[in-house]
Amino acid sequence: MKIRKTRNIAEEQIELQMTPMIDIVFQLLVFFIMSFKIVAQEGDFNVKMPLQGDSPTTPEIMPLAMKLRLTADDEGKLTGIALNDVPFTSFTDLHMHIRGLIGDESGPGSIRETAEIELDCDYQLAYTHVIEAVTAVSGYIQNDSVIKLIEKIKFAPPTSGFE
C-alpha cells in the first residue's frame, strides 16, 4: 500500500474569480432596470368637497325605470309589445314613444343618464324580435351621428318554458 504525500492545507491557495461574479451582478441590475414599470400615482385627484352647511341641495334625479314586455305565440312570432302596460303596434311606434320620453337633453343628470329598461320576453320568442326591441330603445342615427336613448338594458329572468 502506497501512502500519499499530504500537502499542507495552508499551501493550497483558493482563488475567488471576481469577473464572472461582476458579470452576473450587472446582468441582474440590467434585468431589474428593464423590467421596472413606472406607474402614475392613483387616487390623487385634488378634489375639494363642499363645506357642510346651509347650502341648497340639488334634487336627486330618480332613475326612469321601464319594463318592456314582448309576448309570443307557440311558433315564436311576436304577438304583443307593451311598455309599462301600454300596448304598441310596432317597434317604430315604441321607438317614437321612447324618443318622446327621453327627449333631446343629454349630459350629466339628464334622463338619458338615468333611464333603464328591463326586457321581459316570452321564452319561445324568436331572437330577431328581441334585437328589434333593443334597437328601438337604444338609439338611432341622425346626420351620421349616433343618438343614444337608453343605454342600461337588462333582461328579466325567464319565468317558464325552459325545462
Coordinates of C-alpha atoms in Angstrom, one line a residue:
M1 CA 0.0 0.0 0.0
K2 CA 1.3 3.3 -1.0
I3 CA 1.0 6.3 1.2
R4 CA 0.4 9.6 -0.4
K5 CA 2.2 12.6 0.4
T6 CA -0.1 15.1 2.1
R7 CA 0.4 18.6 1.5
N8 CA -0.1 21.3 4.0
I9 CA -3.6 23.0 3.7
A10 CA -2.0 26.4 4.1
E11 CA 0.0 25.8 1.0
E12 CA -3.1 25.4 -1.1
Q13 CA -4.5 28.7 -2.3
I14 CA -8.1 29.0 -3.3
E15 CA -8.7 31.8 -5.8
L16 CA -12.0 33.6 -6.0
Q17 CA -12.7 34.6 -9.6
M18 CA -14.4 38.0 -9.5
T19 CA -15.0 38.6 -13.2
P20 CA -18.0 36.1 -13.5
M21 CA -19.5 37.5 -10.3
I22 CA -19.4 41.0 -11.6
D23 CA -20.9 39.9 -14.9
I24 CA -23.8 38.2 -13.1
V25 CA -24.4 41.3 -10.9
F26 CA -24.5 43.6 -13.9
Q27 CA -26.9 41.2 -15.7
L28 CA -29.2 41.2 -12.7
L29 CA -29.0 45.0 -12.5
V30 CA -29.9 45.4 -16.2
F31 CA -32.8 42.9 -15.9
F32 CA -34.4 44.7 -12.9
I33 CA -33.9 48.1 -14.5
M34 CA -35.5 47.0 -17.8
S35 CA -38.5 45.3 -16.1
F36 CA -39.2 48.2 -13.7
K37 CA -42.5 49.8 -14.5
I38 CA -43.3 53.4 -13.5
V39 CA -47.0 53.7 -12.6
A40 CA -48.7 57.0 -12.1
Q41 CA -50.0 57.5 -8.6
E42 CA -53.6 56.6 -8.3
G43 CA -56.2 58.4 -6.2
D44 CA -54.6 61.8 -6.0
F45 CA -57.3 63.9 -7.7
N46 CA -57.1 67.0 -5.5
V47 CA -60.9 67.2 -5.1
K48 CA -62.3 69.9 -3.0
M49 CA -65.5 68.8 -1.3
P50 CA -68.2 71.4 -0.5
L51 CA -68.4 72.7 3.1
Q52 CA -71.2 71.3 5.2
G53 CA -73.8 74.0 5.8
D54 CA -77.0 75.6 4.8
S55 CA -76.3 75.3 1.1
P56 CA -79.2 74.4 -1.1
T57 CA -79.2 70.8 -2.2
T58 CA -79.9 69.8 -5.7
P59 CA -82.8 67.4 -6.2
E60 CA -81.7 63.9 -6.8
I61 CA -82.9 62.6 -10.1
M62 CA -84.7 59.2 -9.8
P63 CA -83.9 56.7 -12.5
L64 CA -86.5 56.4 -15.2
A65 CA -87.2 52.6 -15.0
M66 CA -89.3 51.0 -17.7
K67 CA -90.4 47.4 -18.4
L68 CA -90.9 46.2 -21.9
R69 CA -93.0 43.1 -22.3
L70 CA -92.7 41.1 -25.5
T71 CA -95.2 38.2 -25.9
A72 CA -95.1 35.4 -28.5
D73 CA -97.2 32.5 -29.7
D74 CA -96.0 28.9 -29.8
E75 CA -94.2 29.4 -33.1
G76 CA -92.1 32.3 -31.8
K77 CA -93.9 35.0 -33.7
L78 CA -94.4 38.3 -31.9
T79 CA -97.9 38.8 -30.6
G80 CA -97.6 41.9 -28.4
I81 CA -95.4 44.8 -27.4
A82 CA -96.2 46.6 -24.1
L83 CA -94.1 49.3 -22.3
N84 CA -95.2 49.7 -18.7
D85 CA -98.5 48.0 -19.6
V86 CA -99.1 50.5 -22.5
P87 CA -99.5 48.4 -25.8
F88 CA -97.8 49.3 -29.0
T89 CA -98.5 48.0 -32.5
S90 CA -94.9 48.1 -33.9
F91 CA -91.3 48.8 -32.8
T92 CA -91.5 52.1 -34.7
D93 CA -94.3 53.3 -32.5
L94 CA -92.3 52.1 -29.5
H95 CA -89.2 54.0 -30.7
M96 CA -91.1 57.2 -31.2
H97 CA -92.6 56.9 -27.7
I98 CA -89.2 56.4 -26.2
R99 CA -87.8 59.4 -28.1
G100 CA -90.7 61.5 -26.7
L101 CA -89.9 60.3 -23.1
I102 CA -86.2 60.7 -23.2
G103 CA -86.1 63.9 -25.2
D104 CA -83.1 65.7 -26.7
E105 CA -81.4 66.7 -23.4
S106 CA -78.1 64.9 -22.8
G107 CA -75.2 65.2 -20.3
P108 CA -74.8 64.6 -16.6
G109 CA -78.0 64.5 -14.7
S110 CA -80.2 64.1 -17.8
I111 CA -82.9 61.5 -18.2
R112 CA -80.7 59.6 -20.7
E113 CA -78.1 59.1 -18.0
T114 CA -80.6 57.5 -15.5
A115 CA -83.1 55.8 -17.9
E116 CA -83.0 52.0 -17.8
I117 CA -85.3 49.4 -19.3
E118 CA -86.0 45.7 -18.5
L119 CA -86.9 43.4 -21.3
D120 CA -89.4 40.7 -20.3
C121 CA -89.7 38.3 -23.2
D122 CA -91.6 35.1 -23.6
Y123 CA -89.3 32.1 -23.8
Q124 CA -90.4 30.9 -27.2
L125 CA -90.0 34.4 -28.8
A126 CA -87.7 34.5 -31.9
Y127 CA -84.4 36.2 -31.2
T128 CA -84.8 38.7 -34.1
H129 CA -87.7 40.3 -32.3
V130 CA -85.5 40.8 -29.2
I131 CA -82.9 42.5 -31.4
E132 CA -85.6 44.7 -32.9
A133 CA -86.7 45.8 -29.4
V134 CA -83.1 46.6 -28.3
T135 CA -82.6 48.6 -31.5
A136 CA -85.9 50.5 -30.9
V137 CA -85.0 51.6 -27.4
S138 CA -81.2 52.0 -27.5
G139 CA -80.9 54.9 -30.0
Y140 CA -80.8 56.0 -33.6
I141 CA -78.6 57.5 -36.3
Q142 CA -79.1 61.1 -37.4
N143 CA -76.8 63.0 -39.8
D144 CA -74.1 60.3 -39.5
S145 CA -74.0 60.6 -35.7
V146 CA -75.4 58.1 -33.1
I147 CA -78.0 59.5 -30.8
K148 CA -78.3 57.3 -27.7
L149 CA -81.6 56.9 -25.9
I150 CA -81.4 54.1 -23.2
E151 CA -78.1 52.5 -22.5
K152 CA -79.0 50.5 -19.5
I153 CA -80.8 47.5 -20.8
K154 CA -81.3 44.3 -18.8
F155 CA -83.3 41.1 -19.3
A156 CA -85.8 39.8 -16.8
P157 CA -85.2 36.1 -15.8
P158 CA -87.4 33.7 -17.7
T159 CA -90.5 32.6 -15.8
S160 CA -91.4 29.4 -17.7
G161 CA -90.8 27.3 -20.8
F162 CA -87.1 26.3 -20.2
E163 CA -87.5 22.8 -18.8

